[in-house]
Structure formats: C-alpha cells, structure tokens
Amino acid sequence: MLGRDFTSILDVSPSELSGLLDLALGMKRDGTNQVLRGQALAMIFEKPSLRTRTSFEMAMHRLGGTGLYLSAHEVQMGEREPVKDVARVLSRMVQAIAARTFEHRTVLELARWADVPVVNALSDDEHPCQALADLLTLRERFGNLQGVRFAYIGDGNNVARSLAYASVMAGMHLVVASPEGYELPAETLERADALAGEGSVTQLTDPHEAVRDVAAVYTDVWASMGQEAEAAQRAEDFAGYQLNAELMASAPADALVMHDLPAHRGEEITDDMIESERSVVFDQAENRMHAQQAVLASILAG
Ligand code: CP
Ligand code: NVA
C-alpha cells in the first residue's frame, strides 16, 4: 500500500491514509497476524520517548518481528559516524528503520541512503505516526472523519503540522489557534490548502473562537524537545492558550479533550481536563501501537 518511506504524512495519499486507518482498526478489533516473522526494525532515538519506543517495539512484536532500540548515546549519528553510513550499515541487517531526530533533514538523509524503508518517529518538523493515531481515535468515536470539525490550541509545531495535513486529507476541518509568532508556517497552510478537497485548515489567534462548534479540542506542549531554553519565554507567550475548563466552556459540552502526551499539567492543559470523562488521551496513546502496526505491515508485508 505504501511507498518505501514514511518520513512525512505527505508520503501517503488520502486513500492510502484512509486504508491505513481501516487496517489499524481491523488489527485493533481482530488482533494481528505474524506477517513480519523474521523481520527487524531498528529504532534510532535522538530524543527521549515513552509511547513511540514502546508502541514501535510492541507493534513489531505483535506482528512476529523484532524492534531494536538504539539510543542517541549509542549511535551518535553524525558524530561517531555519518548519517549515510548508519543508513547503509543498518540496511544490511534490518528490514526497516524508525528514527526520532532533531532536524527533519536527518530523517530525509537516512531515507536517501538506506536501502530499507525509513519511518519518521518524530522530527522537529513532523510527527506523522502521532497524526495517524489521532485520526484513528477520532474514527473510533465518530465513525466517519469526513466533515468532522476539531480545534488545535497552541504551538504550530511538528504535531500540529502532521495533524493539519492528515486532517485535510481525511476531509476534516481543523481550526488552529496560536499566539502571534507561533502559528503554523505559511508553507504548511499553503500545502494543506493545496491538498484540501472537502477539508480545511484555518489559522486563528483566538482560542475561544477556535473551539466553537468543534467535536474535539487538541493541545500539545508549548516547548517541544530541543526548545527547553525557550520554555520560560514560551510560557509567557502562550498564557491564555491553556486547555482548561474555562476554554472548554466555549466548546460544545460533549467535545473531546486530546493531547499526544507527555503533558505538562498546569501549563498547556490542566489536570482536571486530562482526567475528565471527555479526555481520550490514553486512547490516543494506545492507538499509536495499532496505527504503527498498520504502517509497518503495509510497508514490509503489503
Ligand atoms: N506522543 C509521543 O510521541 O510520546 P513519546 O515522546 O513518549 O514517544
Ligand atoms: N511537540 C512535542 C511532541 C512530543 C511527543 C515535541 O516535539 O517535543
């Protein structure tokens, strides 16, 4: 179903995206077959992870294969040896590579030199596997994604970017609210517009306006991994953009609360919202595994 790499959510077409979600839902409902017996996925992480590492490792295990975790300290990509050598060495031993990097171009460089498929496990620019899991979570709740309107409040970051592309491909309406200077890049909005059939992405500054009439409200951290030095400034700049009861009072009473986790309770989201009955954050986390099973099976056994 997929081409060889999944470095961006834009590597799949709208119909492939829909097919991946169908496959993931089927695997979640019926369990998995051991279609990847004897195959291995090398997982290079330049940044920390709970969900991504565990979900890739368990996805490979459930499909009959193996996930090999390689830490930044171990590989020292670009320092101990060049990215292109890492790509070619791993290609001689494993059937696919997942990489969590700072610079997006590191994922692209791996893909350029590897003879095996490369999957983006989060870069500074994109988090495509997260977007798949998020759409899977919404599909479970609403059946059909077409026409579903939802809001993303906060930083126009990697998570927001992949979500924007995935949403328009699925025919959804994503309304983003960010403080000035933290909006989705103009290029992302243009590319999303170009992709949009029935769907749309709208960038606003007012979070209360963004959550009006939506089925779900999503947020992510204000300072992403690698932006720790900006955290204090960002906390000031993002004041007023917290996902809390007051903001949710502007949304429909049954609107869902979403977060990709890890969450900084008391910053971008309050504890009571994560713990509320409308919260689907742990469904999102579990769905990482089902979504990635679909990606890995499509890439390696499809
Ligand atoms: N949501 C997510 O990618 O979590 P981790 O950073 O723990 O992998
Ligand atoms: N935007 C966050 C997502 C973490 C899963 C980051 O890049 O740190």
Coordinates of C-alpha atoms in Angstrom, one line a residue, residues 128-258:
P128 CA 3.2 11.5 11.2
C129 CA 2.6 8.4 13.4
Q130 CA 1.0 10.6 16.0
A131 CA -1.4 12.1 13.5
L132 CA -2.4 8.6 12.3
A133 CA -3.1 7.5 15.9
D134 CA -5.1 10.8 16.5
L135 CA -7.3 10.2 13.4
L136 CA -7.8 6.6 14.5
T137 CA -9.0 7.8 17.8
L138 CA -11.5 10.2 16.2
R139 CA -12.6 7.5 13.8
E140 CA -13.4 5.2 16.7
R141 CA -15.5 8.0 18.3
F142 CA -17.2 9.4 15.2
G143 CA -17.2 6.5 12.7
N144 CA -16.5 8.8 9.8
L145 CA -14.0 11.6 9.7
Q146 CA -15.5 13.4 6.7
G147 CA -16.7 16.9 7.8
V148 CA -15.6 16.5 11.5
R149 CA -14.5 19.9 12.9
F150 CA -11.9 20.0 15.6
A151 CA -9.5 22.5 17.2
Y152 CA -5.8 22.5 17.9
I153 CA -4.8 25.1 20.5
G154 CA -1.1 26.1 20.9
D155 CA 2.2 25.8 19.1
G156 CA 2.2 25.3 15.3
N157 CA 4.8 22.6 15.8
N158 CA 5.6 19.1 14.5
V159 CA 2.4 17.6 15.9
A160 CA 0.3 20.4 14.5
R161 CA 1.9 20.2 11.1
S162 CA 1.3 16.5 10.6
L163 CA -2.2 16.8 12.0
A164 CA -3.0 19.7 9.6
Y165 CA -2.0 17.6 6.6
A166 CA -3.7 14.4 7.8
S167 CA -6.9 16.3 8.7
V168 CA -7.4 17.9 5.2
M169 CA -6.6 14.6 3.6
A170 CA -9.4 13.0 5.7
G171 CA -11.9 15.8 4.8
M172 CA -11.9 17.2 8.3
H173 CA -11.9 20.9 9.3
L174 CA -9.1 21.8 11.6
V175 CA -9.2 25.2 13.3
V176 CA -5.8 26.1 14.9
A177 CA -5.4 28.9 17.4
S178 CA -1.9 30.1 18.3
P179 CA -0.3 33.2 19.7
E180 CA 1.3 35.6 17.2
G181 CA 4.7 34.2 16.1
Y182 CA 3.8 30.6 16.9
E183 CA 1.3 29.9 14.1
L184 CA 1.6 27.1 11.6
P185 CA 4.2 28.1 9.0
A186 CA 2.7 29.8 5.9
E187 CA 4.1 27.0 3.8
T188 CA 2.2 24.4 5.8
L189 CA -1.0 26.3 5.4
E190 CA -0.4 26.6 1.6
R191 CA 0.4 22.9 1.2
A192 CA -2.7 22.0 3.3
D193 CA -4.8 24.2 1.1
A194 CA -3.5 22.6 -2.0
L195 CA -4.3 19.1 -0.5
A196 CA -7.7 20.1 0.7
G197 CA -10.7 18.5 -1.1
E198 CA -13.6 18.7 1.3
G199 CA -11.4 19.5 4.3
S200 CA -9.8 22.7 5.6
V201 CA -7.2 24.2 8.0
T202 CA -7.8 27.6 9.4
Q203 CA -5.3 29.5 11.5
L204 CA -6.7 31.9 14.1
T205 CA -5.3 33.7 17.2
D206 CA -8.4 33.5 19.5
P207 CA -8.7 30.1 21.2
H208 CA -12.3 30.7 22.3
E209 CA -13.3 31.3 18.7
A210 CA -11.4 28.2 17.6
V211 CA -13.2 25.8 19.9
R212 CA -16.7 26.9 18.9
D213 CA -18.7 24.1 17.3
V214 CA -15.9 21.6 17.4
A215 CA -16.1 17.8 18.2
A216 CA -12.7 17.8 19.9
V217 CA -10.0 20.1 21.3
Y218 CA -6.4 19.1 21.0
T219 CA -3.3 20.6 22.5
D220 CA 0.5 19.9 22.8
V221 CA 3.4 21.2 24.9
W222 CA 4.4 24.8 24.5
A223 CA 8.1 24.0 24.4
S224 CA 9.0 20.9 22.4
M225 CA 12.0 18.7 22.9
G226 CA 15.0 20.8 22.0
Q227 CA 13.3 24.1 22.9
E228 CA 13.9 23.8 26.7
A229 CA 15.9 27.1 26.7
E230 CA 12.8 28.9 25.4
A231 CA 10.4 27.4 27.9
A232 CA 10.1 30.4 30.2
Q233 CA 9.6 32.8 27.3
R234 CA 7.1 30.5 25.7
A235 CA 5.1 30.1 29.0
E236 CA 4.6 33.8 28.9
D237 CA 3.8 34.0 25.2
F238 CA 1.2 31.1 25.5
A239 CA -0.6 32.5 28.5
G240 CA -4.3 32.4 27.6
Y241 CA -3.9 29.3 25.4
Q242 CA -4.3 26.7 28.2
L243 CA -6.8 23.9 27.6
N244 CA -8.9 24.3 30.7
A245 CA -12.5 24.2 31.9
E246 CA -12.9 27.9 31.0
L247 CA -11.8 27.3 27.4
M248 CA -13.9 24.2 27.1
A249 CA -16.9 26.2 28.3
S250 CA -16.8 27.8 24.8
A251 CA -16.9 24.4 23.1
P252 CA -19.9 22.1 22.9
A253 CA -20.5 20.2 26.1
D254 CA -19.5 16.8 24.6
A255 CA -16.3 18.0 22.8
L256 CA -13.4 15.6 23.4
V257 CA -10.1 16.6 25.0
M258 CA -7.0 15.4 23.2

